Short mmCIF file of C-alpha atoms in Angstrom, two decimals:
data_model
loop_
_atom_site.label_atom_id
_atom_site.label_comp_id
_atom_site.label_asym_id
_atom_site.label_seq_id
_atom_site.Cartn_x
_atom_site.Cartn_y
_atom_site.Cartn_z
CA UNK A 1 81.94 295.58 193.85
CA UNK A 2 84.17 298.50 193.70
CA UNK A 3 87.04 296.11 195.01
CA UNK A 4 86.54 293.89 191.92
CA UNK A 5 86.82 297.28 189.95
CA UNK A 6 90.14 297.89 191.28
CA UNK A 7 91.07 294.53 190.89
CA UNK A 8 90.28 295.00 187.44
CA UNK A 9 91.71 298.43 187.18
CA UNK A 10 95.32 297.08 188.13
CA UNK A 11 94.92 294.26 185.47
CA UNK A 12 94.72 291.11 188.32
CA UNK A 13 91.78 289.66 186.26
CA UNK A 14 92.88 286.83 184.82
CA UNK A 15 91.42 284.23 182.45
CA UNK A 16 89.81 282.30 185.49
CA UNK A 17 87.34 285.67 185.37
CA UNK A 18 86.30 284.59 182.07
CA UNK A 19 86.15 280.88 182.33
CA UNK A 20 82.84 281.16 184.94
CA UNK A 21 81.42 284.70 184.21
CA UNK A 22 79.65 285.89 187.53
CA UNK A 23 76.34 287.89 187.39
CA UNK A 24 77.33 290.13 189.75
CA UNK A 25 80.69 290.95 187.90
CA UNK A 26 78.67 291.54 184.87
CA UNK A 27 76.54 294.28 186.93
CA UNK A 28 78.96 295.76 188.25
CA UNK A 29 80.86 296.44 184.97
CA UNK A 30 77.65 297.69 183.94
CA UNK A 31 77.22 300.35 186.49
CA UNK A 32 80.47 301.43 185.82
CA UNK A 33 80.28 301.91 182.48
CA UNK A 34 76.92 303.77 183.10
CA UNK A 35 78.58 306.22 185.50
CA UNK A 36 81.99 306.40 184.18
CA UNK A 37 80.62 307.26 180.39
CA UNK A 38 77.51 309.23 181.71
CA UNK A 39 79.32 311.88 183.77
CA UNK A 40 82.13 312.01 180.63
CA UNK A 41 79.07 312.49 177.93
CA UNK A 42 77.32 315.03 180.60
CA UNK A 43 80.99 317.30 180.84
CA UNK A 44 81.02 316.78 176.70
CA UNK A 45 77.19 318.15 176.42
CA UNK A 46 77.68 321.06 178.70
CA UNK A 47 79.80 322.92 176.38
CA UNK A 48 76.55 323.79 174.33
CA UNK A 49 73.88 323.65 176.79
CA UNK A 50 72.79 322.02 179.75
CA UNK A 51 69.95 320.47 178.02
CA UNK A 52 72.77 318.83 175.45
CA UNK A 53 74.70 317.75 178.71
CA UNK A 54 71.78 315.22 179.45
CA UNK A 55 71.12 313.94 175.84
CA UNK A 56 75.36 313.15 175.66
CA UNK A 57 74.92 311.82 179.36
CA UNK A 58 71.88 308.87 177.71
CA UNK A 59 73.88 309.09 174.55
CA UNK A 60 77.28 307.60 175.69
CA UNK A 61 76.61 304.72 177.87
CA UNK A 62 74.31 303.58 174.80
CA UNK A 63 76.94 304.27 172.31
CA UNK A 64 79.44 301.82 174.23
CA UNK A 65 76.65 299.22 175.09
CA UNK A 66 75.01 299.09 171.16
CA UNK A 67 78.69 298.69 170.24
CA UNK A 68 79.37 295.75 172.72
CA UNK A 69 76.52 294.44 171.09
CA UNK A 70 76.87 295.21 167.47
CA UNK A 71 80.32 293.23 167.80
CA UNK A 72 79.63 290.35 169.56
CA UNK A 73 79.07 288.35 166.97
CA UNK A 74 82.24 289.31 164.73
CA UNK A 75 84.66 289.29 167.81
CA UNK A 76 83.32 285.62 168.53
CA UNK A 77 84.04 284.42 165.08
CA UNK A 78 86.99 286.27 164.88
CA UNK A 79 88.26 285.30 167.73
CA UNK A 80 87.66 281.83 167.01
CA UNK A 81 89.31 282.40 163.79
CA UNK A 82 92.47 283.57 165.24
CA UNK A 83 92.55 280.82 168.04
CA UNK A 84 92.35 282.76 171.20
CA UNK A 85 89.92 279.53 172.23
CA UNK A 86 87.74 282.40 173.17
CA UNK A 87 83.70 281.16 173.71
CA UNK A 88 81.18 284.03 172.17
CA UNK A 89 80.21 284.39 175.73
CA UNK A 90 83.76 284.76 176.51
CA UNK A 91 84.84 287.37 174.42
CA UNK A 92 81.22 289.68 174.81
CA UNK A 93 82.20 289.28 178.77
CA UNK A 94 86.08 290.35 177.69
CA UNK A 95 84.99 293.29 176.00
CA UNK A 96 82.33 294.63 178.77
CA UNK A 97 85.55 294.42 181.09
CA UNK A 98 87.58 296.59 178.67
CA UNK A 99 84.93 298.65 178.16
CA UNK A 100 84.35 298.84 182.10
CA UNK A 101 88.14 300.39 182.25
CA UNK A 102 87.75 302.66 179.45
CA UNK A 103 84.88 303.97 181.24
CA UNK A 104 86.24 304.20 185.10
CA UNK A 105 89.22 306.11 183.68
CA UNK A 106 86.65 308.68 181.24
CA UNK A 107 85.13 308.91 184.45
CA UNK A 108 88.68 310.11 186.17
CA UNK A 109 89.48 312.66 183.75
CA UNK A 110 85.63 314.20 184.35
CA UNK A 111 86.73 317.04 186.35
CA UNK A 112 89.70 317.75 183.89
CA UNK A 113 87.23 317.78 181.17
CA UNK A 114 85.22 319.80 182.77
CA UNK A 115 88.00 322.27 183.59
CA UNK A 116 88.50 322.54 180.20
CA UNK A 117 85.82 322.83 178.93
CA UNK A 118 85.41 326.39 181.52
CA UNK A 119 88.53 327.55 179.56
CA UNK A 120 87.34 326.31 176.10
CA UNK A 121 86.58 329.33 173.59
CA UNK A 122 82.61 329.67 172.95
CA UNK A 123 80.98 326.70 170.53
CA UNK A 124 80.19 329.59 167.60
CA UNK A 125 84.04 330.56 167.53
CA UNK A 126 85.25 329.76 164.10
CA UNK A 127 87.19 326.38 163.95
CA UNK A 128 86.32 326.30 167.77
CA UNK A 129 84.82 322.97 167.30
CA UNK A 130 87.30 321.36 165.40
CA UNK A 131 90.28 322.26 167.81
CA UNK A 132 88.59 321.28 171.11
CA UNK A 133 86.82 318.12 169.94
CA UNK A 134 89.65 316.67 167.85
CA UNK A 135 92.49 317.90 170.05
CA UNK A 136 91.29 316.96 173.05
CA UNK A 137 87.90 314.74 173.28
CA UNK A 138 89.53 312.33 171.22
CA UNK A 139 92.22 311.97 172.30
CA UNK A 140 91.43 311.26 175.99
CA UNK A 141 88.25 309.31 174.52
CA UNK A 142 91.07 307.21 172.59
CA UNK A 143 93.86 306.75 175.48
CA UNK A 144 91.20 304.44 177.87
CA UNK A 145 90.43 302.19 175.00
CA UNK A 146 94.02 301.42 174.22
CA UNK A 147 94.99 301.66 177.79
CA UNK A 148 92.55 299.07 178.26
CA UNK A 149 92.99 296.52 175.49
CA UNK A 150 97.00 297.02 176.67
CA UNK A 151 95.75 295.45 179.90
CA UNK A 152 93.98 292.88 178.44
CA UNK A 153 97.00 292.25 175.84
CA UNK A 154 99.71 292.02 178.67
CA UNK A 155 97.71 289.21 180.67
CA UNK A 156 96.76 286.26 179.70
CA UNK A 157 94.20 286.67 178.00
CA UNK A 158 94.11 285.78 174.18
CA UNK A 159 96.85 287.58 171.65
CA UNK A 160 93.99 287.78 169.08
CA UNK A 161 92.41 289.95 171.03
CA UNK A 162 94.25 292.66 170.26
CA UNK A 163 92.70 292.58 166.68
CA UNK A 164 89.23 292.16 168.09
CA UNK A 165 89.99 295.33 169.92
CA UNK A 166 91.29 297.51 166.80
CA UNK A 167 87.96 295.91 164.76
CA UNK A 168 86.36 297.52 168.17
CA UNK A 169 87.90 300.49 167.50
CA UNK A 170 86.33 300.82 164.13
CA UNK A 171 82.51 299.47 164.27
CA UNK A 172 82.88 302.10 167.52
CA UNK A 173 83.77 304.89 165.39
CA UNK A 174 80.82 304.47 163.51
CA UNK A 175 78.86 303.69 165.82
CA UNK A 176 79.38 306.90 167.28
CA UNK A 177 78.85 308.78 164.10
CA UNK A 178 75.15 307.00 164.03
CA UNK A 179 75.04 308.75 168.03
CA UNK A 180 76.05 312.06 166.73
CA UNK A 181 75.67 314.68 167.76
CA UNK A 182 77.52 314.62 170.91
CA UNK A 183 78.39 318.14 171.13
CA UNK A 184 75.79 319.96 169.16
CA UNK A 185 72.12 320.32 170.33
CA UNK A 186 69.40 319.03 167.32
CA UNK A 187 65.83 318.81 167.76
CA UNK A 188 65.35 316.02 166.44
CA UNK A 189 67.98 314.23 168.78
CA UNK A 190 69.18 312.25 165.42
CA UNK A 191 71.49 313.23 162.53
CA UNK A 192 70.12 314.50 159.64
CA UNK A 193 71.11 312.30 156.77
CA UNK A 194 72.69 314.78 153.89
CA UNK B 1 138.16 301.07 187.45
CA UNK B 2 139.96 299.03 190.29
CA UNK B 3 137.88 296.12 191.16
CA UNK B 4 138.66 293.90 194.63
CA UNK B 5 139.42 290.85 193.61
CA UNK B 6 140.45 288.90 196.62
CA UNK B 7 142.00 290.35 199.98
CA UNK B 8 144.79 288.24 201.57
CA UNK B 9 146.81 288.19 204.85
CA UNK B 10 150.16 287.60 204.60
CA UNK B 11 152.14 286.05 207.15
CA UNK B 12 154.23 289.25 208.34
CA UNK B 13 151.77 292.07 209.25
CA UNK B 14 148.26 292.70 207.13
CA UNK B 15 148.88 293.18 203.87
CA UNK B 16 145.58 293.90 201.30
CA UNK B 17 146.38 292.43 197.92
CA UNK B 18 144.24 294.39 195.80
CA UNK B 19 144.67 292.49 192.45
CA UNK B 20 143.92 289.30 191.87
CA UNK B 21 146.60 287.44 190.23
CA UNK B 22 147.74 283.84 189.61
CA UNK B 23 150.50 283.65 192.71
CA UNK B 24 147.15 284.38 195.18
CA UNK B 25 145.47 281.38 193.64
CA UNK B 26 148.11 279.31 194.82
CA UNK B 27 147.45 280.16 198.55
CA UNK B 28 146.61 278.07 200.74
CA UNK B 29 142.20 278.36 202.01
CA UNK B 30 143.01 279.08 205.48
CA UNK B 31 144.74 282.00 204.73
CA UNK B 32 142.05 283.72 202.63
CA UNK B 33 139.26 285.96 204.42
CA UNK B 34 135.84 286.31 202.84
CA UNK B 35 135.79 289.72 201.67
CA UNK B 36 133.12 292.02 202.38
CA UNK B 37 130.33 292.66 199.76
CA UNK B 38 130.93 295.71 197.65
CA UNK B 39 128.83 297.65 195.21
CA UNK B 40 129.62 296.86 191.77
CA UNK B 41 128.35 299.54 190.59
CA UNK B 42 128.76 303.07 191.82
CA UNK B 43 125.51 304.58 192.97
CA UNK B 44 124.29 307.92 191.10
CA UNK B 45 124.77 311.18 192.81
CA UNK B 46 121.28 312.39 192.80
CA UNK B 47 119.70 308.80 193.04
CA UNK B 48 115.93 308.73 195.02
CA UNK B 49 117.32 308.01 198.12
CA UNK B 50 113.78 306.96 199.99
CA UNK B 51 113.91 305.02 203.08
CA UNK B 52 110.45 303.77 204.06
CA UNK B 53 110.56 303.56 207.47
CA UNK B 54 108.44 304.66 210.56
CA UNK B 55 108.52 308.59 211.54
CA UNK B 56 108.93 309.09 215.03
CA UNK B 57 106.80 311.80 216.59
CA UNK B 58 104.12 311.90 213.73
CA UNK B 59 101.26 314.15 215.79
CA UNK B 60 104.29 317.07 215.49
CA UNK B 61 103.42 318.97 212.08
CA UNK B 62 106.77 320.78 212.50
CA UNK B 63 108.90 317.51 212.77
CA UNK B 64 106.75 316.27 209.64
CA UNK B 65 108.01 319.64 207.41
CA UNK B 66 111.49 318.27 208.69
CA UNK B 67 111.13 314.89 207.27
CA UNK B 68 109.40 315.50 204.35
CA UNK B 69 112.37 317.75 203.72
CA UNK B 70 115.29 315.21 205.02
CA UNK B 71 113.30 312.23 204.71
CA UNK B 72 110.89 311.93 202.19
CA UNK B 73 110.24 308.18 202.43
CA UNK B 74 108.99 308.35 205.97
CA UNK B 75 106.25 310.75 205.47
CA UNK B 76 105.09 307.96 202.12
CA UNK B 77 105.45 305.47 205.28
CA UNK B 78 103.48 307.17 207.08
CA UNK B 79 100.32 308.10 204.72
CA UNK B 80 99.48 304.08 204.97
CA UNK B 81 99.70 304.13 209.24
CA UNK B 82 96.27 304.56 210.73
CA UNK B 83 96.85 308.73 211.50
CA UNK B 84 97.28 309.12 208.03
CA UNK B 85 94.29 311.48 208.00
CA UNK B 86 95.86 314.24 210.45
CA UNK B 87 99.12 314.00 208.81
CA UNK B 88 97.70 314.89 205.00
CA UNK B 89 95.31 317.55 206.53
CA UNK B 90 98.48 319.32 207.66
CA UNK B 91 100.59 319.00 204.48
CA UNK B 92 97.55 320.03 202.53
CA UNK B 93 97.27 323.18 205.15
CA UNK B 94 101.12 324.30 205.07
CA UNK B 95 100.90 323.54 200.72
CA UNK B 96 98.70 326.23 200.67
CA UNK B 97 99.99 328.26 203.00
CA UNK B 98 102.84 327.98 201.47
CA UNK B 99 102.28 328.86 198.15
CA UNK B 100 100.18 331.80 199.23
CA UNK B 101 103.20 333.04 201.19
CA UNK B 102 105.18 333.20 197.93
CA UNK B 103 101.80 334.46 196.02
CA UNK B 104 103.10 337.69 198.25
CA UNK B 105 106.17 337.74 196.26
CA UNK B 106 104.75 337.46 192.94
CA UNK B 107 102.58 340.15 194.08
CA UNK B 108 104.82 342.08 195.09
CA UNK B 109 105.94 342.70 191.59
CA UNK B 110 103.21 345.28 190.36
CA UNK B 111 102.34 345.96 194.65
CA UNK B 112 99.00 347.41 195.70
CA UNK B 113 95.84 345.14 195.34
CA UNK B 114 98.14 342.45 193.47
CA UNK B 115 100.00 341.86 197.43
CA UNK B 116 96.22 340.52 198.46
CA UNK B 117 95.11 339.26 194.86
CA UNK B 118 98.08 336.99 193.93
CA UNK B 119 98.46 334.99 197.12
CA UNK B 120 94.54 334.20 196.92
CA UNK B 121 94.64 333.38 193.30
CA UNK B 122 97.64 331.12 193.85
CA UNK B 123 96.50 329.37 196.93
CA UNK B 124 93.08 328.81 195.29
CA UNK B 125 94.56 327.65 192.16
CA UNK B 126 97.06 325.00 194.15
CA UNK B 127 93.99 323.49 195.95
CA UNK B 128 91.48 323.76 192.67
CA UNK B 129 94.21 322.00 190.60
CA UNK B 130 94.63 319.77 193.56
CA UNK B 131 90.99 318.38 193.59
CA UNK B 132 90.26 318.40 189.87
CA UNK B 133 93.00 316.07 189.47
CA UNK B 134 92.64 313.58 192.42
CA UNK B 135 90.27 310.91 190.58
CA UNK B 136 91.97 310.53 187.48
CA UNK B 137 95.22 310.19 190.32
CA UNK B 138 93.33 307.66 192.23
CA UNK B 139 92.54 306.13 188.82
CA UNK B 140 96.20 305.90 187.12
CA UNK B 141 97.08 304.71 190.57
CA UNK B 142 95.10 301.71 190.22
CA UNK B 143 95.84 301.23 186.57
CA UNK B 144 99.64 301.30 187.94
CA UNK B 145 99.13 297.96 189.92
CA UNK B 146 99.04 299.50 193.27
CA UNK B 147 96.15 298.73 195.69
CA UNK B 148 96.03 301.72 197.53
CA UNK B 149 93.56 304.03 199.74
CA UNK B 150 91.85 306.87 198.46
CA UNK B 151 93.39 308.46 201.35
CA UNK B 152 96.71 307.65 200.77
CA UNK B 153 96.65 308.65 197.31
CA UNK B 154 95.35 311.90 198.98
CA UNK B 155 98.07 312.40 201.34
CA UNK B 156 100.71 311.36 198.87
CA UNK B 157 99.66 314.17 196.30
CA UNK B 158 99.72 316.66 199.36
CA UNK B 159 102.81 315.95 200.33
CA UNK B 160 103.86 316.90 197.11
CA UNK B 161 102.42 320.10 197.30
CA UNK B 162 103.21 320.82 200.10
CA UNK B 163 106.85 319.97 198.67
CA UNK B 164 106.83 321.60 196.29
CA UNK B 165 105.47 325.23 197.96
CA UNK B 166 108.71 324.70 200.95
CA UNK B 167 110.71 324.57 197.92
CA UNK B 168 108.98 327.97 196.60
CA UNK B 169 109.59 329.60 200.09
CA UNK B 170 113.27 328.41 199.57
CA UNK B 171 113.40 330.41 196.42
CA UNK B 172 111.08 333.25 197.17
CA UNK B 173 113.90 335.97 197.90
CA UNK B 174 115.81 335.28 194.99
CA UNK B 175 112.56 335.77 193.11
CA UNK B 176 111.82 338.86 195.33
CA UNK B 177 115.14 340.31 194.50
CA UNK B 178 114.58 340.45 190.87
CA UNK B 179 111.11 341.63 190.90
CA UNK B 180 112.05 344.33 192.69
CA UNK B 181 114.96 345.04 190.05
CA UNK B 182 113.25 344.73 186.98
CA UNK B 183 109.89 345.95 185.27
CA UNK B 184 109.44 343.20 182.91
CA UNK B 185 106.17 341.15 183.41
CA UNK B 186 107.79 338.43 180.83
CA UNK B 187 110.75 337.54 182.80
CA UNK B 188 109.46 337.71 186.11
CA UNK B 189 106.82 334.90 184.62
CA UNK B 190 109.21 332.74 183.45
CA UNK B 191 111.53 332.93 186.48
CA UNK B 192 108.30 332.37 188.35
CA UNK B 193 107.35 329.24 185.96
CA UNK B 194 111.07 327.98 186.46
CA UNK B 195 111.15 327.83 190.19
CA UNK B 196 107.85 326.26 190.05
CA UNK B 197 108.46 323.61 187.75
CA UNK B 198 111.77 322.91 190.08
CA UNK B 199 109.62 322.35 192.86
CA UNK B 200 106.44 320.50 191.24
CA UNK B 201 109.75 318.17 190.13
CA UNK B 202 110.79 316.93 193.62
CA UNK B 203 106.80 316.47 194.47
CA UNK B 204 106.23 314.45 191.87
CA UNK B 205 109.41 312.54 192.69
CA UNK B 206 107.66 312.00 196.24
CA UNK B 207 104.04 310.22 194.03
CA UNK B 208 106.93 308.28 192.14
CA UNK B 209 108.65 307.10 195.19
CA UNK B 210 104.69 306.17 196.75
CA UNK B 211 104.26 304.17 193.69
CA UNK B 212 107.78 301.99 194.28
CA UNK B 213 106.76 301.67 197.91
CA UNK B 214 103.13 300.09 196.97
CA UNK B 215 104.68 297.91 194.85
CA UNK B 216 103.19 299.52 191.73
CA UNK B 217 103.96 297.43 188.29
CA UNK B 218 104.88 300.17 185.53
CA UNK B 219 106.04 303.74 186.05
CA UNK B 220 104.63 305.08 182.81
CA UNK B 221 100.76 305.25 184.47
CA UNK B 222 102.02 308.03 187.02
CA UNK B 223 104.29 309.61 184.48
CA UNK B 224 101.44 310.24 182.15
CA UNK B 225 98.86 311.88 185.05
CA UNK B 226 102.14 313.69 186.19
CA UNK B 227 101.84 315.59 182.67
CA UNK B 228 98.03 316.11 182.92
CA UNK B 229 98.83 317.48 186.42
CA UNK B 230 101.57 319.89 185.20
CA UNK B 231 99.29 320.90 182.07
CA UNK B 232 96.39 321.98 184.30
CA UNK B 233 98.56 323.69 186.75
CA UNK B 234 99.63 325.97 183.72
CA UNK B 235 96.23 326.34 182.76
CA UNK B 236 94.69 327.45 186.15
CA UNK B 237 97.36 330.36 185.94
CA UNK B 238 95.94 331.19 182.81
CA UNK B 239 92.28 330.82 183.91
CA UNK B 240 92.96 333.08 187.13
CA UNK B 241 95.21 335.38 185.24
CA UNK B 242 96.47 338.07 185.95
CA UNK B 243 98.75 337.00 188.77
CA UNK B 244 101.53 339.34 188.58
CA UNK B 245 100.33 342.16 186.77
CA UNK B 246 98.12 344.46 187.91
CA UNK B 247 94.07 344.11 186.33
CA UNK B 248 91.17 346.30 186.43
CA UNK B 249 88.52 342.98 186.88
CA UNK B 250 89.24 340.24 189.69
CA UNK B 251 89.08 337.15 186.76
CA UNK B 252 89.91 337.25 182.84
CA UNK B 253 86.76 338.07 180.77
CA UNK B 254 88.33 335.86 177.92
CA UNK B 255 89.17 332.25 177.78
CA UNK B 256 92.33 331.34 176.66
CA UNK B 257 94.48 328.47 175.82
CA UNK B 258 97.64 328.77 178.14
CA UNK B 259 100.26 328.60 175.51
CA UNK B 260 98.40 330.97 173.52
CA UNK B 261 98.17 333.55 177.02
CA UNK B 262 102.15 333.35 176.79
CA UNK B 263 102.42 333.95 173.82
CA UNK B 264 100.41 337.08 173.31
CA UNK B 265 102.52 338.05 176.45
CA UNK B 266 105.56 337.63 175.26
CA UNK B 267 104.38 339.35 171.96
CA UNK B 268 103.42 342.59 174.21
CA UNK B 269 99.45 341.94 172.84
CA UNK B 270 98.06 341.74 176.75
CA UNK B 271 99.65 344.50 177.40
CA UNK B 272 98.19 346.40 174.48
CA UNK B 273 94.55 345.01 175.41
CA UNK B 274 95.08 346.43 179.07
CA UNK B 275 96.09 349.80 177.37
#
């Protein structure tokens, strides 16, 4: 298993990988999206409580599986659409993979995050929130994904991909709003409509 | 820029022809040696001059200093042999040795509990910075194309430390000379932050020359962790500061962004706190 990662974390996976999806391939992108995103979400929590940690730690993984899901259907028409000659099947399998990078490499920068987050000013700081999150959460939450999709991009898999990927993008971004909040401990573990 | 065009012997003594011209054409084949191959292009003066090849006597740590020094590209050589293990134990050992033995220098700037303080902080720092940055290493490493070892990636990033802190010791009594002439905590901190970033340069160099050796695909992967390597470096001297002047608590009671640390330096407000 963890050789297939690294086969797929140097970008060797070629089309072939999609044309007979393996079940065992498909768990163990799973698992690594569980871990990678998990111990991210946990290092994101723990800047407002430990009990936050573990709610962002169940949070994440779901918030990159419900998008997987919420897309599949789009990405196969669109992807028909654009004539990648990408199956449904195909392109839900495609995504898990990218998603499956994203999540090794959140899983990488852990520690850092975690380091920074030691050195990060206290969450009831004015504008506190705003600096850290947008300066640095996103941005190392948004380098994987296009990391990723570069590797699938620069194979050869399908060109039309790449638009999947940015339609990803956006259906993820609100996804995640739905999943807020990441950083801020609720009781009722949901946002509060306004 | 003079350019060998064909080398001819003529039939009274050796004569080199240097330019090619019409009249040579006109010679006969027999006459005409194959010249040798020459560079057409001259190489650069500081090129990475890394030959991968075996190091004899690897078990010696002090022959290993020696080539990591001369020869770079036989200590990457030797991180993928099967003593690979031994060999990065020691670099990580005399990396943080060695930038504890020029923590004494920094320290020796305000003297007193700083001479104990500042090696520790530094040493701890090098090896903290060290492990929080090995995954996403390992990570970019794999993202780069290369199929390497966990503990080859290991070794490699040691060896630049350990790099990088002989280069330190190299510049540790021209740093000792001037904290012993001048009072200013600003300057001494930015001559420190130079000589550092000097060194950190050439170890890096050594991760870059691992990647050509593995065969890696694109450059940019390492260049990018290379940042987020040099960015938490500056960090951990924030997070442990102070490390050259003197402090009545062991760690900082506030957290700080780095560049805003400097800045409040350089702007005399630490100074003022401490007061």
């Amino acid at each position: 298993m963890i050789k297939h990662l690294k086969t797929l974390l140097r970008g060797e996976v070629d089309a072939r990988c999609l044309e007979k999806p393996n079940v065992r391939w498909f768990i163990a992108y799973c698992i690594a999206i569980v871990l990678g995103s998990s111990v991210y979400g946990a290092t994101i929590g723990l800047w407002r409580a430990p009990l936050q940690s573990v709610f962002t730690a169940i949070k994440f993984p779901l918030l990159i599986f419900l998008t997987c899901i919420g897309n599949g259907a789009v990405n196969g028409m669109l992807a028909q659409v654009l004539g990648s000659g990408l199956s449904f099947r195909q392109t839900a399998f495609a995504i898990l993979m990218s998603f499956a990078v994203a999540s090794l490499i959140l899983g990488g920068f852990s520690p850092i995050t975690l380091f920074i987050l030691y050195n990060a000013p206290p969450l009831d700081v004015a504008h506190a929130c705003l600096r850290h999150c947008l300066c640095w959460h996103r941005g190392e939450s948004a380098s994987p994904g296009v990391a990723s999709k570069n590797e699938w991009a620069r194979g050869d898999g399908a060109r039309g991909f790449i638009q999947l990927a940015r339609w990803e993008s956006i259906s993820g971004g609100a996804a995640r709003l739905e999943f807020a909040p990441l950083y801020r401990l609720t009781p009722t573990r949901r946002p509060v409509p306004a | 820029m003079i350019r060998f065009g064909e080398i001819s012997t003529k039939r009274f003594g050796m004569h080199f022809d240097i330019f090619s011209s019409d009249k040579n054409q006109t010679q006969k084949p027999t006459r005409i040696m194959n010249p040798p191959p020459l560079p057409s292009k001259q190489p650069s003066l500081f090129a990475n001059n890394f030959v991968f090849e075996p190091m004899p006597d690897p078990g010696n740590p002090i022959r290993a200093l020696e080539n990591l020094l001369k020869y770079p590209g036989r200590i990457v050589h030797e991180l993928h042999q099967t003593r690979a293990a031994i060999l990065a134990t020691w670099l990580l050992i005399f990396g943080i040795a060695g930038v504890a033995i020029y923590g004494i220098v920094v320290g020796a700037q305000s003297g007193g509990a700083q001479m104990w303080i500042a090696p520790a902080k530094l040493g701890f720092g090098t090896l903290l910075s060290v492990l929080i940055c090995l995954p996403s290493l390992y990570i970019f490493t794999c993202l780069g194309g290369i199929d390497a070892q966990l503990r080859s990636v290991c070794g490699a990033l040691f060896a630049a430390v350990c790099l990088s802190s002989i280069l330190l010791i190299g510049f540790a009594p021209v740093a000792w000379i001037f904290s012993q002439s001048t009072d200013s905590i600003v300057f001494m901190g930015a001559l420190h932050l130079l000589f550092w970033i000097i060194g950190i340069r050439f170890g890096l160099r050594l991760i870059g020359a691992m990647g050509r050796f593995l065969g890696a695909t694109s450059r940019g992967h390492l260049r990018i962790w290379s940042v987020i390597f040099v960015l938490v470096c500056f960090q951990m001297t924030t997070t442990l500061r102070p490390i050259i002047a003197p402090s009545k608590t062991f760690l900082p009671t506030e957290k700080k962004f780095f560049l805003a640390n400097w800045f409040e330096t350089m702007n005399g407000t630490n100074e003022k706190k401490v007061k």
